[in-house]
Structure formats: structure tokens, C-alpha cells
Amino acid sequence: MKTIEKKLTGKVVVITGASSGIGEAIAITLARHGAKVVLGSRRKEKLEMLTDQIKKSGGEAVYSVTDVKNKEDLAQLVQTAVATYDRLDVIINNAGIAQLNRIDDLDIEGWENMIDVNLKGVLYGMATVIPIFKQQKSGHIINIISTSGLKIAPMQGVYAGTKNAVRTITEAFRQESNGDIRITGISPGFVKTELADHIKNDQMKSAIQENMEKMAISPIAVANAVVYAMEQPQDVEIGDIVIRPSVQN
Ligand code: NDP
């Protein structure tokens, strides 16, 4: 492993959606900074490979196959963290999907999936860790949101709606917290990942893929923002980070 300043030594971090894209980059980056990462997503082989890769580079990682639509899977993921490393410092609610369509296309299945993964999945993640963080009197929730919703665009209405719901919940939690539990929302613009590959609307899929080719930044940029939010002392809370390609309008 390349020698770098280890800013996060010993921190135990659960990451959802760790099998690709932003989640994978966060896992690798945090492990390089000395964090113990606990990886969750649905694709077991991907998680297995990433765990091996991190361990071979001298880092610490475990995984638990997780579908964030199931509360029980999130409970198992968090339990894996606590059972393996005896505590939990941070959860990164990153798992997300985008089904982009006009609203009058009535892609009800796509809406339900986005609500279940992007919104309810984040709430389940928060619900699973809050009792542990309350007991410890410390903990940090990091929600990966999106610039969708900061700038409203056609075809992204329901996706942006789920992301803006998370933005609102994140801010409400921040106001309610007595400071023991910190919360950060990170909103990326175009980032080069697999997100667009799963879009069912072909026209939208190629438009987003084209934009990704043209301007998307590396997921490492988002991982570096996570490091920044995590390395702050207990009395400093980073609320919102927006991170876009310089050329994105
Ligand atoms: P990827 O498609 O590369 O990664 C998405 C991750 O979410 C995968 O690891 C996938 O793993 C996981 N996932 C999907 N559904 C579920 C589920 N039901 N349960 C558990 N895990 C799930 O996309 P990104 O890395 O881009 O996306 C990460 C986050 O970043 C998302 O919340 C996305 O909305 C957000 N974002 C992305 C932007 C971009 O331009 N790429 C811009 C703004 C925000 P698996 O299939 O193994 O379950």
C-alpha cells in the first residue's frame, strides 16, 4: 500500500452500495486512510473481490450482502460491523438507483424502486445506527444525495424528489441532534460510475452516458469529500458538500 497520511485510523465505517462507483471508491479511499470498512450491496462477488483487494493492500474490510430495501439486511450489515470491530463510527448511505423518465411516462415500478432504495433505504440505514450512536454518544451519518434537485431538470423529477427528500431529512436530523451524532449530506454532480448503465429509458440512458463521457469526474473526488467530512473533530460538523465537474452548469 502506498504510504499516505492515515487520517482515519481505527474508524469503523459501514458503506452501502459499496460494490461499484462512488461506494467502491469511498471504501478503497477510507481503507487507505486507516478506516475499517464494512461493505454492503447485493452483488456478493463484487463485495468479495473488493474486500480481498483492500486486505491485500494492508487495509481492513468485511462485507455482508445487503439489499437496502430490507431493514433486516441493514441490521445484519451493522451487526457485522459491531461484531467484527466492536463499535461503529460512521454509516455512509450511498446505495442508489436512477430511473429517469418524464413523469407522464408513468414508470410506477421505477418510482417505487427509487423510493425504496434512495429514500427508504437511507431511512432504514439511519434507523439501524441511531440507537447505537445514541448509546455511544457519538456517530456520524453521511448521506450521498445529488445535485439533481438542487437544479431541477425534466426527466429527473422522481429521482430528484427522492434525493431532495433525503436532503430535507438530513437537515432536519442535524437540527434535532444535540451534537453527539453528526450528519453530512454530500451532493455529487456527474461522476463516472455504472449509475447510467441501469437506466431503462434508452434515450435517457445514452444522454446521461454521453454526459458522463464528456464531463464526469472520478468517484475518488467524492471519496475525498467523505474523508474531509470524517476527519473533523467532534465539535465540527460538515453539513453540506456539493461537488461537481468544473464544467457542469
Ligand atoms: P453505481 O451504479 O456505480 O453504484 C450504485 C451502488 O448501489 C452499487 O454498489 C449497487 O450495488 C448499489 N445498490 C443498488 N441498489 C441497491 C440495493 N437495493 N441494495 C443495496 N445496494 C444497492 O452508481 P453510483 O456510484 O453513481 O451511485 C452511488 C450514489 O451516488 C447513488 O445514491 C447515486 O444516486 C449517487 N449519485 C451519483 C451520481 C453520478 O453521476 N454517478 C451523481 C449524483 C449522485 P449492487 O448492484 O451490488 O446492489
PDB file of C-alpha atoms and ligand atoms in Angstrom:
ATOM      1  CA  MET A   1       0.000   0.000   0.000  1.00  0.00           C
ATOM      2  CA  LYS A   2       1.310   3.465  -0.932  1.00  0.00           C
ATOM      3  CA  THR A   3       2.234   5.426   2.198  1.00  0.00           C
ATOM      4  CA  ILE A   4      -0.199   8.218   2.897  1.00  0.00           C
ATOM      5  CA  GLU A   5      -1.143  10.141   5.995  1.00  0.00           C
ATOM      6  CA  LYS A   6      -3.686   7.929   7.768  1.00  0.00           C
ATOM      7  CA  LYS A   7      -6.306  10.396   8.915  1.00  0.00           C
ATOM      8  CA  LEU A   8      -8.989   7.912   9.889  1.00  0.00           C
ATOM      9  CA  THR A   9      -7.129   5.174  11.725  1.00  0.00           C
ATOM     10  CA  GLY A  10      -9.423   2.777  13.552  1.00  0.00           C
ATOM     11  CA  LYS A  11     -12.727   4.353  12.476  1.00  0.00           C
ATOM     12  CA  VAL A  12     -15.348   1.700  11.731  1.00  0.00           C
ATOM     13  CA  VAL A  13     -17.434   2.648   8.718  1.00  0.00           C
ATOM     14  CA  VAL A  14     -20.436   0.943   7.127  1.00  0.00           C
ATOM     15  CA  ILE A  15     -20.845   1.756   3.420  1.00  0.00           C
ATOM     16  CA  THR A  16     -23.954   0.813   1.429  1.00  0.00           C
ATOM     17  CA  GLY A  17     -23.722   0.431  -2.338  1.00  0.00           C
ATOM     18  CA  ALA A  18     -20.051  -0.427  -1.949  1.00  0.00           C
ATOM     19  CA  SER A  19     -19.802  -2.788  -4.926  1.00  0.00           C
ATOM     20  CA  SER A  20     -19.213  -0.129  -7.599  1.00  0.00           C
ATOM     21  CA  GLY A  21     -18.783   3.527  -8.453  1.00  0.00           C
ATOM     22  CA  ILE A  22     -18.788   6.043  -5.623  1.00  0.00           C
ATOM     23  CA  GLY A  23     -19.246   3.444  -2.856  1.00  0.00           C
ATOM     24  CA  GLU A  24     -16.306   1.393  -4.087  1.00  0.00           C
ATOM     25  CA  ALA A  25     -14.088   4.495  -4.310  1.00  0.00           C
ATOM     26  CA  ILE A  26     -15.118   5.520  -0.791  1.00  0.00           C
ATOM     27  CA  ALA A  27     -14.294   2.036   0.529  1.00  0.00           C
ATOM     28  CA  ILE A  28     -10.829   1.989  -1.045  1.00  0.00           C
ATOM     29  CA  THR A  29     -10.016   5.561  -0.025  1.00  0.00           C
ATOM     30  CA  LEU A  30     -11.177   5.210   3.582  1.00  0.00           C
ATOM     31  CA  ALA A  31      -9.292   1.921   3.967  1.00  0.00           C
ATOM     32  CA  ARG A  32      -6.131   3.633   2.684  1.00  0.00           C
ATOM     33  CA  HIS A  33      -6.640   6.231   5.400  1.00  0.00           C
ATOM     34  CA  GLY A  34      -6.783   3.508   8.053  1.00  0.00           C
ATOM     35  CA  ALA A  35     -10.544   3.047   8.464  1.00  0.00           C
ATOM     36  CA  LYS A  36     -12.072  -0.404   8.928  1.00  0.00           C
ATOM     37  CA  VAL A  37     -14.709  -0.661   6.230  1.00  0.00           C
ATOM     38  CA  VAL A  38     -17.846  -2.795   6.312  1.00  0.00           C
ATOM     39  CA  LEU A  39     -19.257  -3.180   2.833  1.00  0.00           C
ATOM     40  CA  GLY A  40     -22.854  -3.789   1.814  1.00  0.00           C
ATOM     41  CA  SER A  41     -24.669  -4.234  -1.501  1.00  0.00           C
ATOM     42  CA  ARG A  42     -26.459  -7.024  -3.388  1.00  0.00           C
ATOM     43  CA  ARG A  43     -23.622  -8.407  -5.586  1.00  0.00           C
ATOM     44  CA  LYS A  44     -21.667 -10.834  -3.417  1.00  0.00           C
ATOM     45  CA  GLU A  45     -18.834 -11.485  -5.924  1.00  0.00           C
ATOM     46  CA  LYS A  46     -18.095  -7.781  -6.246  1.00  0.00           C
ATOM     47  CA  LEU A  47     -18.023  -7.336  -2.464  1.00  0.00           C
ATOM     48  CA  GLU A  48     -15.791 -10.380  -2.088  1.00  0.00           C
ATOM     49  CA  MET A  49     -13.325  -9.070  -4.675  1.00  0.00           C
ATOM     50  CA  LEU A  50     -13.218  -5.603  -3.151  1.00  0.00           C
ATOM     51  CA  THR A  51     -12.742  -6.966   0.376  1.00  0.00           C
ATOM     52  CA  ASP A  52      -9.816  -9.103  -0.861  1.00  0.00           C
ATOM     53  CA  GLN A  53      -8.311  -6.160  -2.733  1.00  0.00           C
ATOM     54  CA  ILE A  54      -8.442  -3.927   0.367  1.00  0.00           C
ATOM     55  CA  LYS A  55      -6.968  -6.626   2.595  1.00  0.00           C
ATOM     56  CA  LYS A  56      -4.164  -7.366   0.116  1.00  0.00           C
ATOM     57  CA  SER A  57      -3.256  -3.668   0.204  1.00  0.00           C
ATOM     58  CA  GLY A  58      -2.945  -3.813   4.002  1.00  0.00           C
ATOM     59  CA  GLY A  59      -6.398  -2.456   4.863  1.00  0.00           C
ATOM     60  CA  GLU A  60      -9.231  -3.924   6.923  1.00  0.00           C
ATOM     61  CA  ALA A  61     -12.577  -4.853   5.380  1.00  0.00           C
ATOM     62  CA  VAL A  62     -15.503  -7.216   5.764  1.00  0.00           C
ATOM     63  CA  TYR A  63     -18.770  -7.434   3.865  1.00  0.00           C
ATOM     64  CA  SER A  64     -22.361  -8.523   4.251  1.00  0.00           C
ATOM     65  CA  VAL A  65     -24.667  -8.978   1.264  1.00  0.00           C
ATOM     66  CA  THR A  66     -27.274  -6.251   1.673  1.00  0.00           C
ATOM     67  CA  ASP A  67     -30.388  -5.148  -0.142  1.00  0.00           C
ATOM     68  CA  VAL A  68     -31.232  -1.765   1.393  1.00  0.00           C
ATOM     69  CA  LYS A  69     -34.891  -2.410   0.641  1.00  0.00           C
ATOM     70  CA  ASN A  70     -34.779  -4.860   3.572  1.00  0.00           C
ATOM     71  CA  LYS A  71     -34.396  -3.484   7.084  1.00  0.00           C
ATOM     72  CA  GLU A  72     -33.154  -6.894   8.206  1.00  0.00           C
ATOM     73  CA  ASP A  73     -30.242  -6.775   5.724  1.00  0.00           C
ATOM     74  CA  LEU A  74     -29.165  -3.386   7.084  1.00  0.00           C
ATOM     75  CA  ALA A  75     -29.404  -4.702  10.636  1.00  0.00           C
ATOM     76  CA  GLN A  76     -27.183  -7.622   9.597  1.00  0.00           C
ATOM     77  CA  LEU A  77     -24.679  -5.278   7.932  1.00  0.00           C
ATOM     78  CA  VAL A  78     -24.417  -3.086  11.028  1.00  0.00           C
ATOM     79  CA  GLN A  79     -24.272  -6.151  13.265  1.00  0.00           C
ATOM     80  CA  THR A  80     -21.327  -7.415  11.151  1.00  0.00           C
ATOM     81  CA  ALA A  81     -19.527  -4.125  11.874  1.00  0.00           C
ATOM     82  CA  VAL A  82     -20.151  -4.238  15.605  1.00  0.00           C
ATOM     83  CA  ALA A  83     -19.415  -7.972  15.926  1.00  0.00           C
ATOM     84  CA  THR A  84     -16.163  -7.677  13.963  1.00  0.00           C
ATOM     85  CA  TYR A  85     -14.811  -4.366  15.198  1.00  0.00           C
ATOM     86  CA  ASP A  86     -16.693  -3.809  18.479  1.00  0.00           C
ATOM     87  CA  ARG A  87     -18.097  -0.408  17.552  1.00  0.00           C
ATOM     88  CA  LEU A  88     -19.414   1.713  14.706  1.00  0.00           C
ATOM     89  CA  ASP A  89     -18.351   5.272  13.964  1.00  0.00           C
ATOM     90  CA  VAL A  90     -19.880   6.150  10.611  1.00  0.00           C
ATOM     91  CA  ILE A  91     -22.554   4.969   8.172  1.00  0.00           C
ATOM     92  CA  ILE A  92     -22.394   6.110   4.567  1.00  0.00           C
ATOM     93  CA  ASN A  93     -25.821   5.738   2.977  1.00  0.00           C
ATOM     94  CA  ASN A  94     -24.684   5.646  -0.624  1.00  0.00           C
ATOM     95  CA  ALA A  95     -26.720   2.904  -2.389  1.00  0.00           C
ATOM     96  CA  GLY A  96     -28.878   4.479  -5.058  1.00  0.00           C
ATOM     97  CA  ILE A  97     -30.528   3.985  -8.434  1.00  0.00           C
ATOM     98  CA  ALA A  98     -31.759   6.346 -11.151  1.00  0.00           C
ATOM     99  CA  GLN A  99     -34.696   5.554 -13.437  1.00  0.00           C
ATOM    100  CA  LEU A 100     -35.053   8.737 -15.464  1.00  0.00           C
ATOM    101  CA  ASN A 101     -38.294   9.371 -17.338  1.00  0.00           C
ATOM    102  CA  ARG A 102     -40.928  12.005 -17.917  1.00  0.00           C
ATOM    103  CA  ILE A 103     -43.451  11.896 -15.093  1.00  0.00           C
ATOM    104  CA  ASP A 104     -46.302  11.282 -17.571  1.00  0.00           C
ATOM    105  CA  ASP A 105     -44.499   8.150 -18.771  1.00  0.00           C
ATOM    106  CA  LEU A 106     -45.887   6.744 -15.512  1.00  0.00           C
ATOM    107  CA  ASP A 107     -42.966   4.432 -14.768  1.00  0.00           C
ATOM    108  CA  ILE A 108     -44.568   3.448 -11.495  1.00  0.00           C
ATOM    109  CA  GLU A 109     -42.232   0.487 -10.995  1.00  0.00           C
ATOM    110  CA  GLY A 110     -39.227   2.788 -11.432  1.00  0.00           C
ATOM    111  CA  TRP A 111     -40.710   5.320  -8.979  1.00  0.00           C
ATOM    112  CA  GLU A 112     -41.273   2.604  -6.391  1.00  0.00           C
ATOM    113  CA  ASN A 113     -37.756   1.259  -6.776  1.00  0.00           C
ATOM    114  CA  MET A 114     -36.205   4.707  -6.379  1.00  0.00           C
ATOM    115  CA  ILE A 115     -38.362   5.469  -3.342  1.00  0.00           C
ATOM    116  CA  ASP A 116     -37.469   2.090  -1.796  1.00  0.00           C
ATOM    117  CA  VAL A 117     -33.716   2.336  -2.425  1.00  0.00           C
ATOM    118  CA  ASN A 118     -32.910   6.067  -2.462  1.00  0.00           C
ATOM    119  CA  LEU A 119     -35.300   7.195   0.265  1.00  0.00           C
ATOM    120  CA  LYS A 120     -36.462   4.285   2.398  1.00  0.00           C
ATOM    121  CA  GLY A 121     -33.032   2.625   2.144  1.00  0.00           C
ATOM    122  CA  VAL A 122     -31.409   5.737   3.634  1.00  0.00           C
ATOM    123  CA  LEU A 123     -34.042   5.932   6.391  1.00  0.00           C
ATOM    124  CA  TYR A 124     -33.524   2.255   7.222  1.00  0.00           C
ATOM    125  CA  GLY A 125     -29.778   2.878   7.395  1.00  0.00           C
ATOM    126  CA  MET A 126     -30.310   5.812   9.752  1.00  0.00           C
ATOM    127  CA  ALA A 127     -32.807   3.856  11.874  1.00  0.00           C
ATOM    128  CA  THR A 128     -30.357   0.994  12.258  1.00  0.00           C
ATOM    129  CA  VAL A 129     -27.443   3.084  13.518  1.00  0.00           C
ATOM    130  CA  ILE A 130     -29.136   5.809  15.575  1.00  0.00           C
ATOM    131  CA  PRO A 131     -29.712   3.606  18.687  1.00  0.00           C
ATOM    132  CA  ILE A 132     -26.044   2.527  18.601  1.00  0.00           C
ATOM    133  CA  PHE A 133     -24.817   6.095  18.121  1.00  0.00           C
ATOM    134  CA  LYS A 134     -27.085   7.314  20.956  1.00  0.00           C
ATOM    135  CA  GLN A 135     -25.672   4.709  23.291  1.00  0.00           C
ATOM    136  CA  GLN A 136     -22.081   5.579  22.308  1.00  0.00           C
ATOM    137  CA  LYS A 137     -22.914   9.305  22.436  1.00  0.00           C
ATOM    138  CA  SER A 138     -21.121   9.622  19.114  1.00  0.00           C
ATOM    139  CA  GLY A 139     -21.532   8.706  15.484  1.00  0.00           C
ATOM    140  CA  HIS A 140     -21.646  10.207  12.019  1.00  0.00           C
ATOM    141  CA  ILE A 141     -24.228   9.699   9.276  1.00  0.00           C
ATOM    142  CA  ILE A 142     -23.155  10.600   5.748  1.00  0.00           C
ATOM    143  CA  ASN A 143     -25.871  10.595   3.095  1.00  0.00           C
ATOM    144  CA  ILE A 144     -24.913  10.656  -0.574  1.00  0.00           C
ATOM    145  CA  ILE A 145     -27.522  12.857  -2.234  1.00  0.00           C
ATOM    146  CA  SER A 146     -27.185  14.506  -5.691  1.00  0.00           C
ATOM    147  CA  THR A 147     -27.122  17.855  -7.463  1.00  0.00           C
ATOM    148  CA  SER A 148     -30.355  16.588  -9.063  1.00  0.00           C
ATOM    149  CA  GLY A 149     -32.858  18.557  -7.076  1.00  0.00           C
ATOM    150  CA  LEU A 150     -30.527  21.490  -6.498  1.00  0.00           C
ATOM    151  CA  LYS A 151     -31.118  22.195 -10.182  1.00  0.00           C
ATOM    152  CA  ILE A 152     -34.496  20.810 -11.245  1.00  0.00           C
ATOM    153  CA  ALA A 153     -34.392  19.204 -14.701  1.00  0.00           C
ATOM    154  CA  PRO A 154     -37.028  17.424 -16.772  1.00  0.00           C
ATOM    155  CA  MET A 155     -36.845  13.594 -16.827  1.00  0.00           C
ATOM    156  CA  GLN A 156     -35.329  13.587 -13.347  1.00  0.00           C
ATOM    157  CA  GLY A 157     -38.407  14.530 -11.333  1.00  0.00           C
ATOM    158  CA  VAL A 158     -38.896  11.441  -9.182  1.00  0.00           C
ATOM    159  CA  TYR A 159     -35.157  10.723  -8.848  1.00  0.00           C
ATOM    160  CA  ALA A 160     -34.611  14.325  -7.713  1.00  0.00           C
ATOM    161  CA  GLY A 161     -37.662  14.005  -5.465  1.00  0.00           C
ATOM    162  CA  THR A 162     -36.130  11.071  -3.607  1.00  0.00           C
ATOM    163  CA  LYS A 163     -32.825  12.910  -3.312  1.00  0.00           C
ATOM    164  CA  ASN A 164     -34.486  16.120  -2.082  1.00  0.00           C
ATOM    165  CA  ALA A 165     -36.423  14.107   0.488  1.00  0.00           C
ATOM    166  CA  VAL A 166     -33.085  12.842   1.810  1.00  0.00           C
ATOM    167  CA  ARG A 167     -31.713  16.411   1.767  1.00  0.00           C
ATOM    168  CA  THR A 168     -34.665  17.583   3.888  1.00  0.00           C
ATOM    169  CA  ILE A 169     -34.398  14.661   6.317  1.00  0.00           C
ATOM    170  CA  THR A 170     -30.643  15.223   6.662  1.00  0.00           C
ATOM    171  CA  GLU A 171     -31.143  18.886   7.594  1.00  0.00           C
ATOM    172  CA  ALA A 172     -33.991  18.061   9.986  1.00  0.00           C
ATOM    173  CA  PHE A 173     -31.844  15.474  11.754  1.00  0.00           C
ATOM    174  CA  ARG A 174     -28.996  17.977  12.010  1.00  0.00           C
ATOM    175  CA  GLN A 175     -31.302  20.433  13.772  1.00  0.00           C
ATOM    176  CA  GLU A 176     -32.688  17.777  16.105  1.00  0.00           C
ATOM    177  CA  SER A 177     -29.301  16.347  17.082  1.00  0.00           C
ATOM    178  CA  ASN A 178     -27.679  17.545  20.303  1.00  0.00           C
ATOM    179  CA  GLY A 179     -24.311  17.246  18.558  1.00  0.00           C
ATOM    180  CA  ASP A 180     -23.397  13.741  19.702  1.00  0.00           C
ATOM    181  CA  ILE A 181     -24.481  12.429  16.306  1.00  0.00           C
ATOM    182  CA  ARG A 182     -23.252  14.419  13.341  1.00  0.00           C
ATOM    183  CA  ILE A 183     -24.783  14.297   9.858  1.00  0.00           C
ATOM    184  CA  THR A 184     -23.422  15.301   6.466  1.00  0.00           C
ATOM    185  CA  GLY A 185     -25.076  15.427   3.047  1.00  0.00           C
ATOM    186  CA  ILE A 186     -22.834  15.126   0.010  1.00  0.00           C
ATOM    187  CA  SER A 187     -24.338  16.068  -3.358  1.00  0.00           C
ATOM    188  CA  PRO A 188     -22.306  14.999  -6.377  1.00  0.00           C
ATOM    189  CA  GLY A 189     -22.850  16.187  -9.945  1.00  0.00           C
ATOM    190  CA  PHE A 190     -21.784  13.949 -12.840  1.00  0.00           C
ATOM    191  CA  VAL A 191     -19.466  11.209 -11.574  1.00  0.00           C
ATOM    192  CA  LYS A 192     -18.124   8.417 -13.758  1.00  0.00           C
ATOM    193  CA  THR A 193     -19.833   5.254 -12.472  1.00  0.00           C
ATOM    194  CA  GLU A 194     -22.246   2.495 -13.504  1.00  0.00           C
ATOM    195  CA  LEU A 195     -25.307   4.559 -12.497  1.00  0.00           C
ATOM    196  CA  ALA A 196     -26.442   5.281 -16.071  1.00  0.00           C
ATOM    197  CA  ASP A 197     -25.969   1.670 -17.228  1.00  0.00           C
ATOM    198  CA  HIS A 198     -29.115   0.644 -15.353  1.00  0.00           C
ATOM    199  CA  ILE A 199     -31.412   3.315 -16.836  1.00  0.00           C
ATOM    200  CA  LYS A 200     -34.242   1.595 -18.746  1.00  0.00           C
ATOM    201  CA  ASN A 201     -35.233   4.575 -20.920  1.00  0.00           C
ATOM    202  CA  ASP A 202     -32.764   4.162 -23.822  1.00  0.00           C
ATOM    203  CA  GLN A 203     -32.824   7.811 -24.885  1.00  0.00           C
ATOM    204  CA  MET A 204     -32.091   8.979 -21.342  1.00  0.00           C
ATOM    205  CA  LYS A 205     -29.503   6.265 -20.841  1.00  0.00           C
ATOM    206  CA  SER A 206     -27.480   7.409 -23.873  1.00  0.00           C
ATOM    207  CA  ALA A 207     -27.886  11.095 -22.964  1.00  0.00           C
ATOM    208  CA  ILE A 208     -26.532  10.519 -19.447  1.00  0.00           C
ATOM    209  CA  GLN A 209     -23.788   8.194 -20.690  1.00  0.00           C
ATOM    210  CA  GLU A 210     -22.751  10.846 -23.220  1.00  0.00           C
ATOM    211  CA  ASN A 211     -22.590  13.485 -20.466  1.00  0.00           C
ATOM    212  CA  MET A 212     -20.615  11.095 -18.294  1.00  0.00           C
ATOM    213  CA  GLU A 213     -18.096  10.576 -21.115  1.00  0.00           C
ATOM    214  CA  LYS A 214     -17.856  14.323 -21.700  1.00  0.00           C
ATOM    215  CA  MET A 215     -17.547  15.704 -18.203  1.00  0.00           C
ATOM    216  CA  ALA A 216     -17.907  13.214 -15.369  1.00  0.00           C
ATOM    217  CA  ILE A 217     -15.322  13.391 -12.601  1.00  0.00           C
ATOM    218  CA  SER A 218     -13.690  10.462 -10.839  1.00  0.00           C
ATOM    219  CA  PRO A 219     -15.563   8.924  -7.897  1.00  0.00           C
ATOM    220  CA  ILE A 220     -12.361   9.480  -5.911  1.00  0.00           C
ATOM    221  CA  ALA A 221     -13.331  13.174  -5.789  1.00  0.00           C
ATOM    222  CA  VAL A 222     -16.432  12.227  -3.799  1.00  0.00           C
ATOM    223  CA  ALA A 223     -14.400   9.859  -1.619  1.00  0.00           C
ATOM    224  CA  ASN A 224     -12.041  12.740  -0.781  1.00  0.00           C
ATOM    225  CA  ALA A 225     -15.046  14.819   0.306  1.00  0.00           C
ATOM    226  CA  VAL A 226     -16.067  11.972   2.619  1.00  0.00           C
ATOM    227  CA  VAL A 227     -12.556  11.934   4.133  1.00  0.00           C
ATOM    228  CA  TYR A 228     -12.809  15.692   4.725  1.00  0.00           C
ATOM    229  CA  ALA A 229     -16.172  15.360   6.479  1.00  0.00           C
ATOM    230  CA  MET A 230     -14.930  12.447   8.592  1.00  0.00           C
ATOM    231  CA  GLU A 231     -11.600  13.861   9.692  1.00  0.00           C
ATOM    232  CA  GLN A 232     -13.114  16.863  11.507  1.00  0.00           C
ATOM    233  CA  PRO A 233     -13.011  16.974  15.319  1.00  0.00           C
ATOM    234  CA  GLN A 234     -16.187  16.054  17.248  1.00  0.00           C
ATOM    235  CA  ASP A 235     -17.240  19.695  17.669  1.00  0.00           C
ATOM    236  CA  VAL A 236     -17.143  20.388  13.922  1.00  0.00           C
ATOM    237  CA  GLU A 237     -19.952  19.221  11.653  1.00  0.00           C
ATOM    238  CA  ILE A 238     -19.739  19.491   7.890  1.00  0.00           C
ATOM    239  CA  GLY A 239     -23.366  19.943   6.830  1.00  0.00           C
ATOM    240  CA  ASP A 240     -23.499  20.038   3.039  1.00  0.00           C
ATOM    241  CA  ILE A 241     -20.930  19.435   0.363  1.00  0.00           C
ATOM    242  CA  VAL A 242     -21.732  19.983  -3.327  1.00  0.00           C
ATOM    243  CA  ILE A 243     -19.152  18.588  -5.692  1.00  0.00           C
ATOM    244  CA  ARG A 244     -19.477  18.882  -9.478  1.00  0.00           C
ATOM    245  CA  PRO A 245     -17.286  18.769 -12.567  1.00  0.00           C
ATOM    246  CA  SER A 246     -15.959  22.322 -13.035  1.00  0.00           C
ATOM    247  CA  VAL A 247     -17.688  22.487 -16.431  1.00  0.00           C
ATOM    248  CA  GLN A 248     -21.113  21.305 -15.237  1.00  0.00           C
ATOM    249  CA  ASN A 249     -23.694  24.095 -15.302  1.00  0.00           C
TER     250      ASN A 249
HETATM  251  P1  NDP B   1     -23.356   2.762  -9.296  1.00  0.00           P
HETATM  252  O1  NDP B   1     -24.497   2.203 -10.096  1.00  0.00           O
HETATM  253  O2  NDP B   1     -21.983   2.578  -9.794  1.00  0.00           O
HETATM  254  O3  NDP B   1     -23.439   2.235  -7.794  1.00  0.00           O
HETATM  255  C1  NDP B   1     -24.663   2.064  -7.140  1.00  0.00           C
HETATM  256  C2  NDP B   1     -24.429   1.155  -5.950  1.00  0.00           C
HETATM  257  O4  NDP B   1     -25.664   0.979  -5.260  1.00  0.00           O
HETATM  258  C3  NDP B   1     -23.931  -0.218  -6.358  1.00  0.00           C
HETATM  259  O5  NDP B   1     -22.933  -0.619  -5.459  1.00  0.00           O
HETATM  260  C4  NDP B   1     -25.164  -1.099  -6.203  1.00  0.00           C
HETATM  261  O6  NDP B   1     -24.736  -2.400  -5.831  1.00  0.00           O
HETATM  262  C5  NDP B   1     -25.862  -0.404  -5.051  1.00  0.00           C
HETATM  263  N1  NDP B   1     -27.292  -0.707  -4.986  1.00  0.00           N
HETATM  264  C6  NDP B   1     -28.251  -0.518  -5.921  1.00  0.00           C
HETATM  265  N2  NDP B   1     -29.422  -0.989  -5.464  1.00  0.00           N
HETATM  266  C7  NDP B   1     -29.190  -1.471  -4.228  1.00  0.00           C
HETATM  267  C8  NDP B   1     -29.983  -2.109  -3.243  1.00  0.00           C
HETATM  268  N3  NDP B   1     -31.292  -2.348  -3.438  1.00  0.00           N
HETATM  269  N4  NDP B   1     -29.417  -2.505  -2.086  1.00  0.00           N
HETATM  270  C9  NDP B   1     -28.099  -2.296  -1.875  1.00  0.00           C
HETATM  271  N5  NDP B   1     -27.281  -1.708  -2.749  1.00  0.00           N
HETATM  272  C10 NDP B   1     -27.837  -1.300  -3.920  1.00  0.00           C
HETATM  273  O7  NDP B   1     -23.708   4.304  -9.138  1.00  0.00           O
HETATM  274  P2  NDP B   1     -23.015   5.489  -8.307  1.00  0.00           P
HETATM  275  O8  NDP B   1     -21.783   5.049  -7.666  1.00  0.00           O
HETATM  276  O9  NDP B   1     -23.008   6.644  -9.210  1.00  0.00           O
HETATM  277  O10 NDP B   1     -24.148   5.763  -7.213  1.00  0.00           O
HETATM  278  C11 NDP B   1     -23.879   5.905  -5.828  1.00  0.00           C
HETATM  279  C12 NDP B   1     -24.764   7.015  -5.268  1.00  0.00           C
HETATM  280  O11 NDP B   1     -24.358   8.258  -5.820  1.00  0.00           O
HETATM  281  C13 NDP B   1     -26.246   6.860  -5.586  1.00  0.00           C
HETATM  282  O12 NDP B   1     -27.006   7.192  -4.444  1.00  0.00           O
HETATM  283  C14 NDP B   1     -26.465   7.891  -6.688  1.00  0.00           C
HETATM  284  O13 NDP B   1     -27.792   8.347  -6.729  1.00  0.00           O
HETATM  285  C15 NDP B   1     -25.494   8.965  -6.242  1.00  0.00           C
HETATM  286  N6  NDP B   1     -25.109   9.924  -7.281  1.00  0.00           N
HETATM  287  C16 NDP B   1     -24.428   9.535  -8.401  1.00  0.00           C
HETATM  288  C17 NDP B   1     -24.083  10.458  -9.379  1.00  0.00           C
HETATM  289  C18 NDP B   1     -23.338  10.098 -10.625  1.00  0.00           C
HETATM  290  O14 NDP B   1     -23.226  10.942 -11.536  1.00  0.00           O
HETATM  291  N7  NDP B   1     -22.794   8.896 -10.742  1.00  0.00           N
HETATM  292  C19 NDP B   1     -24.453  11.874  -9.221  1.00  0.00           C
HETATM  293  C20 NDP B   1     -25.144  12.170  -8.011  1.00  0.00           C
HETATM  294  C21 NDP B   1     -25.458  11.234  -7.086  1.00  0.00           C
HETATM  295  P3  NDP B   1     -25.471  -3.777  -6.129  1.00  0.00           P
HETATM  296  O15 NDP B   1     -25.976  -3.720  -7.529  1.00  0.00           O
HETATM  297  O16 NDP B   1     -24.374  -4.778  -5.905  1.00  0.00           O
HETATM  298  O17 NDP B   1     -26.547  -3.882  -5.087  1.00  0.00           O
END
